[in-house]
């Protein structure tokens, strides 16, 4: 009875998480990040990148944007014709800008991002437990197979095949699940691991990290009773996130930026400075911890 209950429970949670990961549509930026009709027409008429950036900076002055491109330009998607929110990237497979995009997963034929990242993690976890459960229950028959204690029937080859498949999937999923657990603890996406987001004071791979506990709550929510259920409980709206730059003293940022040499002609441009309030995201409350900063290599592939 216990065997059947555990088997069916793990299978149901696995299928539920897998289905939510597949059928949850990627979250896209809200309309406030789209250019107005006049700005869009003016942007398309301009041929000089400097003039286009001036239009984008004017349109983004009231938006909660704290990251730029490596050349300190406003992140703009020509395909979707909108200003990209922080951590948003365009998916060439889905042909849409995805909020907090992690990667496009061919195994689920969907983008993994803000709307379904929790479901993806639970899918990996329950897949891991399901494979472990199958391998553990077949192990005794696998041992009998090698000791020639198993009856000489066609079923013994099925046992051998089932054990190897479950063990191989367990090892591969374990490595992937461990990697994403590390990403959650650091509050990074797969894209941000290869290409650190650029803030006002330069690239910072830990720019969105608020400490392991708050990073975990940002993905799974405040209610622990819902953490293991494939129900959306992530904090925020996907368009803006609490950052270390928001919490730091603006005067300190101004002093540090003056001490750094200019790297481009647009290094001294103005950036949107509207801060995030605690009502927008409860993760801003309390002290935040961080230790690392530094640029990373730019080499990102979908999937």
PDB file of C-alpha atoms in Angstrom:
ATOM      1  CA  UNK A   1       0.000   0.000   0.000  1.00  0.00           C
ATOM      2  CA  UNK A   2       2.793   2.427   0.922  1.00  0.00           C
ATOM      3  CA  UNK A   3       4.579   1.554  -2.315  1.00  0.00           C
ATOM      4  CA  UNK A   4       1.512   2.366  -4.404  1.00  0.00           C
ATOM      5  CA  UNK A   5       0.823   5.623  -2.537  1.00  0.00           C
ATOM      6  CA  UNK A   6       4.403   6.893  -2.952  1.00  0.00           C
ATOM      7  CA  UNK A   7       4.500   5.807  -6.589  1.00  0.00           C
ATOM      8  CA  UNK A   8       1.253   7.514  -7.542  1.00  0.00           C
ATOM      9  CA  UNK A   9       2.020  10.654  -5.533  1.00  0.00           C
ATOM     10  CA  UNK A  10       5.423  11.138  -7.138  1.00  0.00           C
ATOM     11  CA  UNK A  11       4.001  10.428 -10.577  1.00  0.00           C
ATOM     12  CA  UNK A  12       1.117  12.890 -10.130  1.00  0.00           C
ATOM     13  CA  UNK A  13       3.438  15.686  -8.932  1.00  0.00           C
ATOM     14  CA  UNK A  14       5.840  14.947 -11.782  1.00  0.00           C
ATOM     15  CA  UNK A  15       3.103  15.156 -14.436  1.00  0.00           C
ATOM     16  CA  UNK A  16       1.539  18.240 -12.811  1.00  0.00           C
ATOM     17  CA  UNK A  17       4.837  20.140 -12.720  1.00  0.00           C
ATOM     18  CA  UNK A  18       5.745  19.045 -16.232  1.00  0.00           C
ATOM     19  CA  UNK A  19       2.385  20.186 -17.593  1.00  0.00           C
ATOM     20  CA  UNK A  20       2.606  23.564 -15.862  1.00  0.00           C
ATOM     21  CA  UNK A  21       6.089  24.097 -17.286  1.00  0.00           C
ATOM     22  CA  UNK A  22       4.911  23.287 -20.799  1.00  0.00           C
ATOM     23  CA  UNK A  23       1.584  25.109 -20.943  1.00  0.00           C
ATOM     24  CA  UNK A  24       2.424  28.245 -18.951  1.00  0.00           C
ATOM     25  CA  UNK A  25       2.918  31.041 -21.460  1.00  0.00           C
ATOM     26  CA  UNK A  26       6.122  33.101 -21.098  1.00  0.00           C
ATOM     27  CA  UNK A  27       5.493  36.384 -19.307  1.00  0.00           C
ATOM     28  CA  UNK A  28       6.036  39.415 -21.539  1.00  0.00           C
ATOM     29  CA  UNK A  29       6.714  43.085 -20.654  1.00  0.00           C
ATOM     30  CA  UNK A  30       3.760  45.302 -19.807  1.00  0.00           C
ATOM     31  CA  UNK A  31       2.572  48.083 -22.093  1.00  0.00           C
ATOM     32  CA  UNK A  32       4.442  50.771 -20.155  1.00  0.00           C
ATOM     33  CA  UNK A  33       7.684  49.529 -21.736  1.00  0.00           C
ATOM     34  CA  UNK A  34       6.371  50.005 -25.272  1.00  0.00           C
ATOM     35  CA  UNK A  35       7.229  53.210 -27.089  1.00  0.00           C
ATOM     36  CA  UNK A  36       4.453  55.626 -27.837  1.00  0.00           C
ATOM     37  CA  UNK A  37       3.374  55.979 -31.444  1.00  0.00           C
ATOM     38  CA  UNK A  38       5.159  59.319 -31.809  1.00  0.00           C
ATOM     39  CA  UNK A  39       8.394  58.047 -30.250  1.00  0.00           C
ATOM     40  CA  UNK A  40       8.273  54.912 -32.395  1.00  0.00           C
ATOM     41  CA  UNK A  41       7.901  56.905 -35.591  1.00  0.00           C
ATOM     42  CA  UNK A  42      10.681  59.261 -34.594  1.00  0.00           C
ATOM     43  CA  UNK A  43      12.917  56.332 -33.616  1.00  0.00           C
ATOM     44  CA  UNK A  44      12.438  54.678 -37.006  1.00  0.00           C
ATOM     45  CA  UNK A  45      13.186  57.924 -38.856  1.00  0.00           C
ATOM     46  CA  UNK A  46      16.454  58.527 -37.032  1.00  0.00           C
ATOM     47  CA  UNK A  47      19.535  56.980 -38.605  1.00  0.00           C
ATOM     48  CA  UNK A  48      22.140  57.957 -36.033  1.00  0.00           C
ATOM     49  CA  UNK A  49      22.406  55.606 -33.006  1.00  0.00           C
ATOM     50  CA  UNK A  50      23.038  58.605 -30.732  1.00  0.00           C
ATOM     51  CA  UNK A  51      19.704  60.170 -31.678  1.00  0.00           C
ATOM     52  CA  UNK A  52      17.897  56.879 -31.256  1.00  0.00           C
ATOM     53  CA  UNK A  53      19.405  56.437 -27.805  1.00  0.00           C
ATOM     54  CA  UNK A  54      18.277  59.916 -26.847  1.00  0.00           C
ATOM     55  CA  UNK A  55      14.705  58.956 -27.723  1.00  0.00           C
ATOM     56  CA  UNK A  56      14.979  55.758 -25.698  1.00  0.00           C
ATOM     57  CA  UNK A  57      16.471  57.555 -22.688  1.00  0.00           C
ATOM     58  CA  UNK A  58      13.626  60.055 -22.750  1.00  0.00           C
ATOM     59  CA  UNK A  59      11.037  57.286 -22.945  1.00  0.00           C
ATOM     60  CA  UNK A  60      12.714  55.263 -20.160  1.00  0.00           C
ATOM     61  CA  UNK A  61      13.241  58.067 -17.658  1.00  0.00           C
ATOM     62  CA  UNK A  62      10.208  57.032 -15.574  1.00  0.00           C
ATOM     63  CA  UNK A  63      10.660  53.274 -15.945  1.00  0.00           C
ATOM     64  CA  UNK A  64      12.212  51.089 -13.194  1.00  0.00           C
ATOM     65  CA  UNK A  65      15.243  50.135 -15.306  1.00  0.00           C
ATOM     66  CA  UNK A  66      18.692  49.792 -13.762  1.00  0.00           C
ATOM     67  CA  UNK A  67      20.628  47.753 -16.334  1.00  0.00           C
ATOM     68  CA  UNK A  68      21.998  48.680 -19.747  1.00  0.00           C
ATOM     69  CA  UNK A  69      23.940  47.071 -22.546  1.00  0.00           C
ATOM     70  CA  UNK A  70      27.695  46.586 -22.288  1.00  0.00           C
ATOM     71  CA  UNK A  71      28.137  49.899 -24.143  1.00  0.00           C
ATOM     72  CA  UNK A  72      25.910  51.705 -21.586  1.00  0.00           C
ATOM     73  CA  UNK A  73      22.981  52.010 -24.010  1.00  0.00           C
ATOM     74  CA  UNK A  74      19.303  51.501 -23.232  1.00  0.00           C
ATOM     75  CA  UNK A  75      18.298  47.896 -23.916  1.00  0.00           C
ATOM     76  CA  UNK A  76      15.775  47.987 -26.763  1.00  0.00           C
ATOM     77  CA  UNK A  77      14.231  45.143 -28.769  1.00  0.00           C
ATOM     78  CA  UNK A  78      13.788  46.080 -32.425  1.00  0.00           C
ATOM     79  CA  UNK A  79      11.744  42.937 -33.000  1.00  0.00           C
ATOM     80  CA  UNK A  80       9.139  43.584 -30.283  1.00  0.00           C
ATOM     81  CA  UNK A  81       9.644  47.375 -30.420  1.00  0.00           C
ATOM     82  CA  UNK A  82       9.853  47.891 -26.676  1.00  0.00           C
ATOM     83  CA  UNK A  83      12.363  48.877 -24.018  1.00  0.00           C
ATOM     84  CA  UNK A  84      13.544  45.732 -22.302  1.00  0.00           C
ATOM     85  CA  UNK A  85      12.938  45.550 -18.553  1.00  0.00           C
ATOM     86  CA  UNK A  86      15.783  44.322 -16.352  1.00  0.00           C
ATOM     87  CA  UNK A  87      16.551  40.602 -16.866  1.00  0.00           C
ATOM     88  CA  UNK A  88      14.301  40.482 -19.947  1.00  0.00           C
ATOM     89  CA  UNK A  89      15.629  38.946 -23.174  1.00  0.00           C
ATOM     90  CA  UNK A  90      14.227  38.182 -26.605  1.00  0.00           C
ATOM     91  CA  UNK A  91      13.757  34.489 -27.406  1.00  0.00           C
ATOM     92  CA  UNK A  92      14.354  33.739 -31.070  1.00  0.00           C
ATOM     93  CA  UNK A  93      12.446  30.442 -30.813  1.00  0.00           C
ATOM     94  CA  UNK A  94       9.298  31.954 -29.264  1.00  0.00           C
ATOM     95  CA  UNK A  95       9.846  35.289 -31.086  1.00  0.00           C
ATOM     96  CA  UNK A  96       8.880  37.271 -27.992  1.00  0.00           C
ATOM     97  CA  UNK A  97      10.604  39.121 -25.164  1.00  0.00           C
ATOM     98  CA  UNK A  98      10.480  36.969 -22.018  1.00  0.00           C
ATOM     99  CA  UNK A  99      10.613  38.401 -18.500  1.00  0.00           C
ATOM    100  CA  UNK A 100      13.547  37.089 -16.440  1.00  0.00           C
ATOM    101  CA  UNK A 101      14.394  34.677 -19.221  1.00  0.00           C
ATOM    102  CA  UNK A 102      16.530  31.735 -18.150  1.00  0.00           C
ATOM    103  CA  UNK A 103      16.688  29.705 -21.357  1.00  0.00           C
ATOM    104  CA  UNK A 104      14.537  28.109 -24.039  1.00  0.00           C
ATOM    105  CA  UNK A 105      14.131  24.446 -23.129  1.00  0.00           C
ATOM    106  CA  UNK A 106      13.566  22.030 -26.033  1.00  0.00           C
ATOM    107  CA  UNK A 107      12.464  19.299 -23.581  1.00  0.00           C
ATOM    108  CA  UNK A 108       9.359  21.301 -22.695  1.00  0.00           C
ATOM    109  CA  UNK A 109       9.154  23.256 -25.980  1.00  0.00           C
ATOM    110  CA  UNK A 110       8.787  26.466 -24.028  1.00  0.00           C
ATOM    111  CA  UNK A 111      10.765  29.337 -22.590  1.00  0.00           C
ATOM    112  CA  UNK A 112      11.734  29.062 -18.945  1.00  0.00           C
ATOM    113  CA  UNK A 113      11.361  32.458 -17.329  1.00  0.00           C
ATOM    114  CA  UNK A 114       9.564  34.421 -14.642  1.00  0.00           C
ATOM    115  CA  UNK A 115       6.151  32.833 -15.217  1.00  0.00           C
ATOM    116  CA  UNK A 116       7.228  29.175 -15.009  1.00  0.00           C
ATOM    117  CA  UNK A 117      10.701  29.036 -13.432  1.00  0.00           C
ATOM    118  CA  UNK A 118       9.298  27.621 -10.180  1.00  0.00           C
ATOM    119  CA  UNK A 119       7.405  24.957 -12.162  1.00  0.00           C
ATOM    120  CA  UNK A 120      10.605  24.059 -14.009  1.00  0.00           C
ATOM    121  CA  UNK A 121      12.510  23.589 -10.740  1.00  0.00           C
ATOM    122  CA  UNK A 122       9.733  21.413  -9.311  1.00  0.00           C
ATOM    123  CA  UNK A 123       9.646  19.423 -12.541  1.00  0.00           C
ATOM    124  CA  UNK A 124      13.351  18.673 -12.164  1.00  0.00           C
ATOM    125  CA  UNK A 125      12.970  17.794  -8.485  1.00  0.00           C
ATOM    126  CA  UNK A 126      10.044  15.421  -8.966  1.00  0.00           C
ATOM    127  CA  UNK A 127      11.714  13.879 -12.016  1.00  0.00           C
ATOM    128  CA  UNK A 128      14.747  13.248  -9.835  1.00  0.00           C
ATOM    129  CA  UNK A 129      12.669  11.649  -7.078  1.00  0.00           C
ATOM    130  CA  UNK A 130      10.684   9.589  -9.570  1.00  0.00           C
ATOM    131  CA  UNK A 131      13.819   8.183 -11.212  1.00  0.00           C
ATOM    132  CA  UNK A 132      15.349   7.480  -7.806  1.00  0.00           C
ATOM    133  CA  UNK A 133      12.191   5.680  -6.688  1.00  0.00           C
ATOM    134  CA  UNK A 134      12.102   3.531  -9.832  1.00  0.00           C
ATOM    135  CA  UNK A 135      15.811   2.658  -9.617  1.00  0.00           C
ATOM    136  CA  UNK A 136      15.547   1.785  -5.916  1.00  0.00           C
ATOM    137  CA  UNK A 137      12.571  -0.527  -6.388  1.00  0.00           C
ATOM    138  CA  UNK A 138      14.163  -2.320  -9.353  1.00  0.00           C
ATOM    139  CA  UNK A 139      17.583  -2.611  -7.700  1.00  0.00           C
ATOM    140  CA  UNK A 140      16.832  -5.891  -5.927  1.00  0.00           C
ATOM    141  CA  UNK A 141      15.779  -7.535  -9.195  1.00  0.00           C
ATOM    142  CA  UNK A 142      18.821  -6.048 -10.922  1.00  0.00           C
ATOM    143  CA  UNK A 143      21.088  -7.691  -8.324  1.00  0.00           C
ATOM    144  CA  UNK A 144      19.306 -11.017  -8.803  1.00  0.00           C
ATOM    145  CA  UNK A 145      19.850 -10.689 -12.544  1.00  0.00           C
ATOM    146  CA  UNK A 146      23.636 -10.455 -12.131  1.00  0.00           C
ATOM    147  CA  UNK A 147      23.719 -13.296  -9.592  1.00  0.00           C
ATOM    148  CA  UNK A 148      21.618 -15.508 -11.889  1.00  0.00           C
ATOM    149  CA  UNK A 149      18.861 -15.774  -9.269  1.00  0.00           C
ATOM    150  CA  UNK A 150      16.248 -14.210 -11.506  1.00  0.00           C
ATOM    151  CA  UNK A 151      14.070 -16.719 -13.442  1.00  0.00           C
ATOM    152  CA  UNK A 152      15.095 -17.131 -17.055  1.00  0.00           C
ATOM    153  CA  UNK A 153      12.293 -15.148 -18.679  1.00  0.00           C
ATOM    154  CA  UNK A 154      12.033 -12.215 -21.065  1.00  0.00           C
ATOM    155  CA  UNK A 155      11.174  -9.986 -18.109  1.00  0.00           C
ATOM    156  CA  UNK A 156      14.768  -9.939 -16.911  1.00  0.00           C
ATOM    157  CA  UNK A 157      15.800  -7.839 -19.915  1.00  0.00           C
ATOM    158  CA  UNK A 158      13.031  -5.389 -19.117  1.00  0.00           C
ATOM    159  CA  UNK A 159      14.375  -5.128 -15.578  1.00  0.00           C
ATOM    160  CA  UNK A 160      17.880  -4.472 -16.856  1.00  0.00           C
ATOM    161  CA  UNK A 161      16.666  -1.803 -19.292  1.00  0.00           C
ATOM    162  CA  UNK A 162      14.446  -0.077 -16.703  1.00  0.00           C
ATOM    163  CA  UNK A 163      17.233   0.135 -14.128  1.00  0.00           C
ATOM    164  CA  UNK A 164      19.778   1.596 -16.537  1.00  0.00           C
ATOM    165  CA  UNK A 165      17.322   4.148 -17.942  1.00  0.00           C
ATOM    166  CA  UNK A 166      16.242   5.291 -14.466  1.00  0.00           C
ATOM    167  CA  UNK A 167      19.849   5.502 -13.249  1.00  0.00           C
ATOM    168  CA  UNK A 168      21.045   7.450 -16.308  1.00  0.00           C
ATOM    169  CA  UNK A 169      18.190   9.948 -16.114  1.00  0.00           C
ATOM    170  CA  UNK A 170      18.785  10.327 -12.375  1.00  0.00           C
ATOM    171  CA  UNK A 171      22.447  11.252 -12.881  1.00  0.00           C
ATOM    172  CA  UNK A 172      21.764  13.714 -15.706  1.00  0.00           C
ATOM    173  CA  UNK A 173      18.825  15.394 -13.950  1.00  0.00           C
ATOM    174  CA  UNK A 174      20.776  15.591 -10.691  1.00  0.00           C
ATOM    175  CA  UNK A 175      23.496  17.683 -12.312  1.00  0.00           C
ATOM    176  CA  UNK A 176      20.945  20.014 -13.936  1.00  0.00           C
ATOM    177  CA  UNK A 177      18.883  20.366 -10.760  1.00  0.00           C
ATOM    178  CA  UNK A 178      21.990  21.077  -8.669  1.00  0.00           C
ATOM    179  CA  UNK A 179      23.052  23.774 -11.115  1.00  0.00           C
ATOM    180  CA  UNK A 180      19.668  25.523 -10.962  1.00  0.00           C
ATOM    181  CA  UNK A 181      19.610  25.294  -7.156  1.00  0.00           C
ATOM    182  CA  UNK A 182      22.932  27.145  -7.221  1.00  0.00           C
ATOM    183  CA  UNK A 183      21.423  29.740  -9.566  1.00  0.00           C
ATOM    184  CA  UNK A 184      18.474  30.280  -7.224  1.00  0.00           C
ATOM    185  CA  UNK A 185      20.825  30.783  -4.284  1.00  0.00           C
ATOM    186  CA  UNK A 186      22.751  33.409  -6.273  1.00  0.00           C
ATOM    187  CA  UNK A 187      19.607  34.917  -7.843  1.00  0.00           C
ATOM    188  CA  UNK A 188      20.948  34.545 -11.373  1.00  0.00           C
ATOM    189  CA  UNK A 189      19.542  33.201 -14.591  1.00  0.00           C
ATOM    190  CA  UNK A 190      21.474  30.978 -16.974  1.00  0.00           C
ATOM    191  CA  UNK A 191      21.939  33.959 -19.302  1.00  0.00           C
ATOM    192  CA  UNK A 192      23.276  36.130 -16.474  1.00  0.00           C
ATOM    193  CA  UNK A 193      25.797  33.441 -15.588  1.00  0.00           C
ATOM    194  CA  UNK A 194      27.455  33.833 -18.975  1.00  0.00           C
ATOM    195  CA  UNK A 195      26.813  37.577 -19.353  1.00  0.00           C
ATOM    196  CA  UNK A 196      26.763  39.661 -16.192  1.00  0.00           C
ATOM    197  CA  UNK A 197      24.117  42.429 -16.188  1.00  0.00           C
ATOM    198  CA  UNK A 198      25.568  45.920 -16.541  1.00  0.00           C
ATOM    199  CA  UNK A 199      24.534  48.479 -13.935  1.00  0.00           C
ATOM    200  CA  UNK A 200      25.457  52.132 -13.517  1.00  0.00           C
ATOM    201  CA  UNK A 201      28.782  51.238 -11.894  1.00  0.00           C
ATOM    202  CA  UNK A 202      29.603  48.445 -14.373  1.00  0.00           C
ATOM    203  CA  UNK A 203      28.915  44.719 -14.799  1.00  0.00           C
ATOM    204  CA  UNK A 204      27.880  42.932 -11.616  1.00  0.00           C
ATOM    205  CA  UNK A 205      27.050  39.231 -11.676  1.00  0.00           C
ATOM    206  CA  UNK A 206      25.555  39.488  -8.169  1.00  0.00           C
ATOM    207  CA  UNK A 207      23.611  42.682  -8.802  1.00  0.00           C
ATOM    208  CA  UNK A 208      20.246  41.058  -8.072  1.00  0.00           C
ATOM    209  CA  UNK A 209      21.383  38.900  -5.168  1.00  0.00           C
ATOM    210  CA  UNK A 210      19.767  39.780  -1.837  1.00  0.00           C
ATOM    211  CA  UNK A 211      21.115  36.850   0.186  1.00  0.00           C
ATOM    212  CA  UNK A 212      20.274  33.158  -0.100  1.00  0.00           C
ATOM    213  CA  UNK A 213      17.081  33.317   1.977  1.00  0.00           C
ATOM    214  CA  UNK A 214      15.565  36.266   0.094  1.00  0.00           C
ATOM    215  CA  UNK A 215      16.681  34.873  -3.240  1.00  0.00           C
ATOM    216  CA  UNK A 216      14.798  31.676  -2.438  1.00  0.00           C
ATOM    217  CA  UNK A 217      11.686  33.604  -1.438  1.00  0.00           C
ATOM    218  CA  UNK A 218      11.791  35.594  -4.665  1.00  0.00           C
ATOM    219  CA  UNK A 219      11.244  32.388  -6.648  1.00  0.00           C
ATOM    220  CA  UNK A 220       9.069  30.333  -4.290  1.00  0.00           C
ATOM    221  CA  UNK A 221       7.218  33.057  -2.367  1.00  0.00           C
ATOM    222  CA  UNK A 222       6.620  33.751   1.305  1.00  0.00           C
ATOM    223  CA  UNK A 223       4.225  30.873   2.019  1.00  0.00           C
ATOM    224  CA  UNK A 224       6.326  27.760   2.594  1.00  0.00           C
ATOM    225  CA  UNK A 225       3.282  25.499   2.429  1.00  0.00           C
ATOM    226  CA  UNK A 226       3.056  26.219  -1.307  1.00  0.00           C
ATOM    227  CA  UNK A 227       6.727  25.740  -2.127  1.00  0.00           C
ATOM    228  CA  UNK A 228       6.398  22.095  -3.199  1.00  0.00           C
ATOM    229  CA  UNK A 229       3.209  22.633  -5.179  1.00  0.00           C
ATOM    230  CA  UNK A 230       3.296  23.755  -8.841  1.00  0.00           C
ATOM    231  CA  UNK A 231       1.295  26.874  -8.035  1.00  0.00           C
ATOM    232  CA  UNK A 232       2.625  30.296  -8.995  1.00  0.00           C
ATOM    233  CA  UNK A 233       3.839  32.049  -5.838  1.00  0.00           C
ATOM    234  CA  UNK A 234       6.881  33.990  -7.070  1.00  0.00           C
ATOM    235  CA  UNK A 235       7.228  37.541  -5.751  1.00  0.00           C
ATOM    236  CA  UNK A 236       7.149  40.629  -7.936  1.00  0.00           C
ATOM    237  CA  UNK A 237       5.737  41.272 -11.393  1.00  0.00           C
ATOM    238  CA  UNK A 238       8.734  40.186 -13.486  1.00  0.00           C
ATOM    239  CA  UNK A 239       9.289  43.693 -14.858  1.00  0.00           C
ATOM    240  CA  UNK A 240      11.357  45.082 -11.983  1.00  0.00           C
ATOM    241  CA  UNK A 241      13.481  43.519  -9.296  1.00  0.00           C
ATOM    242  CA  UNK A 242      15.150  44.800  -6.116  1.00  0.00           C
ATOM    243  CA  UNK A 243      18.839  45.344  -6.756  1.00  0.00           C
ATOM    244  CA  UNK A 244      21.919  46.223  -4.774  1.00  0.00           C
ATOM    245  CA  UNK A 245      22.100  49.549  -6.638  1.00  0.00           C
ATOM    246  CA  UNK A 246      18.649  50.532  -5.403  1.00  0.00           C
ATOM    247  CA  UNK A 247      19.631  49.931  -1.787  1.00  0.00           C
ATOM    248  CA  UNK A 248      23.038  51.607  -2.001  1.00  0.00           C
ATOM    249  CA  UNK A 249      23.436  55.325  -1.304  1.00  0.00           C
ATOM    250  CA  UNK A 250      23.100  57.326  -4.574  1.00  0.00           C
ATOM    251  CA  UNK A 251      25.807  59.753  -3.412  1.00  0.00           C
ATOM    252  CA  UNK A 252      28.181  56.852  -2.905  1.00  0.00           C
ATOM    253  CA  UNK A 253      27.414  55.670  -6.430  1.00  0.00           C
ATOM    254  CA  UNK A 254      28.110  59.174  -7.785  1.00  0.00           C
ATOM    255  CA  UNK A 255      31.494  59.304  -6.036  1.00  0.00           C
ATOM    256  CA  UNK A 256      32.479  55.845  -7.266  1.00  0.00           C
ATOM    257  CA  UNK A 257      31.417  56.655 -10.820  1.00  0.00           C
ATOM    258  CA  UNK A 258      33.524  59.844 -10.796  1.00  0.00           C
ATOM    259  CA  UNK A 259      36.602  57.875  -9.790  1.00  0.00           C
ATOM    260  CA  UNK A 260      36.198  55.496 -12.731  1.00  0.00           C
ATOM    261  CA  UNK A 261      37.519  56.559 -16.157  1.00  0.00           C
ATOM    262  CA  UNK A 262      35.003  57.019 -18.935  1.00  0.00           C
ATOM    263  CA  UNK A 263      34.789  53.960 -21.156  1.00  0.00           C
ATOM    264  CA  UNK A 264      32.634  55.414 -23.901  1.00  0.00           C
ATOM    265  CA  UNK A 265      31.070  58.603 -25.136  1.00  0.00           C
ATOM    266  CA  UNK A 266      27.793  57.714 -23.422  1.00  0.00           C
ATOM    267  CA  UNK A 267      29.302  56.747 -20.072  1.00  0.00           C
ATOM    268  CA  UNK A 268      27.938  59.899 -18.380  1.00  0.00           C
ATOM    269  CA  UNK A 269      24.407  59.562 -19.712  1.00  0.00           C
ATOM    270  CA  UNK A 270      21.480  59.788 -17.325  1.00  0.00           C
ATOM    271  CA  UNK A 271      19.750  56.589 -16.269  1.00  0.00           C
ATOM    272  CA  UNK A 272      16.263  56.013 -14.901  1.00  0.00           C
ATOM    273  CA  UNK A 273      16.458  56.529 -11.157  1.00  0.00           C
ATOM    274  CA  UNK A 274      12.942  55.762  -9.936  1.00  0.00           C
ATOM    275  CA  UNK A 275      13.503  53.467  -6.936  1.00  0.00           C
ATOM    276  CA  UNK A 276      11.489  50.413  -6.042  1.00  0.00           C
ATOM    277  CA  UNK A 277       9.347  50.856  -2.961  1.00  0.00           C
ATOM    278  CA  UNK A 278       8.876  48.177  -0.333  1.00  0.00           C
ATOM    279  CA  UNK A 279       5.238  47.872  -1.391  1.00  0.00           C
ATOM    280  CA  UNK A 280       6.398  46.817  -4.858  1.00  0.00           C
ATOM    281  CA  UNK A 281       8.562  44.032  -3.477  1.00  0.00           C
ATOM    282  CA  UNK A 282       8.811  42.898   0.130  1.00  0.00           C
ATOM    283  CA  UNK A 283      12.328  41.612  -0.459  1.00  0.00           C
ATOM    284  CA  UNK A 284      13.680  45.134  -0.054  1.00  0.00           C
ATOM    285  CA  UNK A 285      13.060  45.032   3.680  1.00  0.00           C
ATOM    286  CA  UNK A 286      15.975  44.132   5.915  1.00  0.00           C
ATOM    287  CA  UNK A 287      19.699  44.018   5.304  1.00  0.00           C
ATOM    288  CA  UNK A 288      21.123  42.490   2.148  1.00  0.00           C
ATOM    289  CA  UNK A 289      24.472  40.757   1.828  1.00  0.00           C
ATOM    290  CA  UNK A 290      26.824  40.541  -1.115  1.00  0.00           C
ATOM    291  CA  UNK A 291      30.528  40.140  -1.692  1.00  0.00           C
ATOM    292  CA  UNK A 292      31.299  39.552  -5.348  1.00  0.00           C
ATOM    293  CA  UNK A 293      31.458  41.842  -8.353  1.00  0.00           C
ATOM    294  CA  UNK A 294      33.038  41.556 -11.761  1.00  0.00           C
ATOM    295  CA  UNK A 295      32.381  41.102 -15.492  1.00  0.00           C
ATOM    296  CA  UNK A 296      31.868  37.796 -17.223  1.00  0.00           C
ATOM    297  CA  UNK A 297      32.239  36.474 -20.753  1.00  0.00           C
ATOM    298  CA  UNK A 298      29.468  37.233 -23.242  1.00  0.00           C
ATOM    299  CA  UNK A 299      28.489  33.974 -24.875  1.00  0.00           C
ATOM    300  CA  UNK A 300      24.839  32.960 -24.588  1.00  0.00           C
ATOM    301  CA  UNK A 301      22.980  30.187 -26.395  1.00  0.00           C
ATOM    302  CA  UNK A 302      19.273  29.335 -26.070  1.00  0.00           C
ATOM    303  CA  UNK A 303      18.593  25.969 -24.419  1.00  0.00           C
TER     304      UNK A 303
END
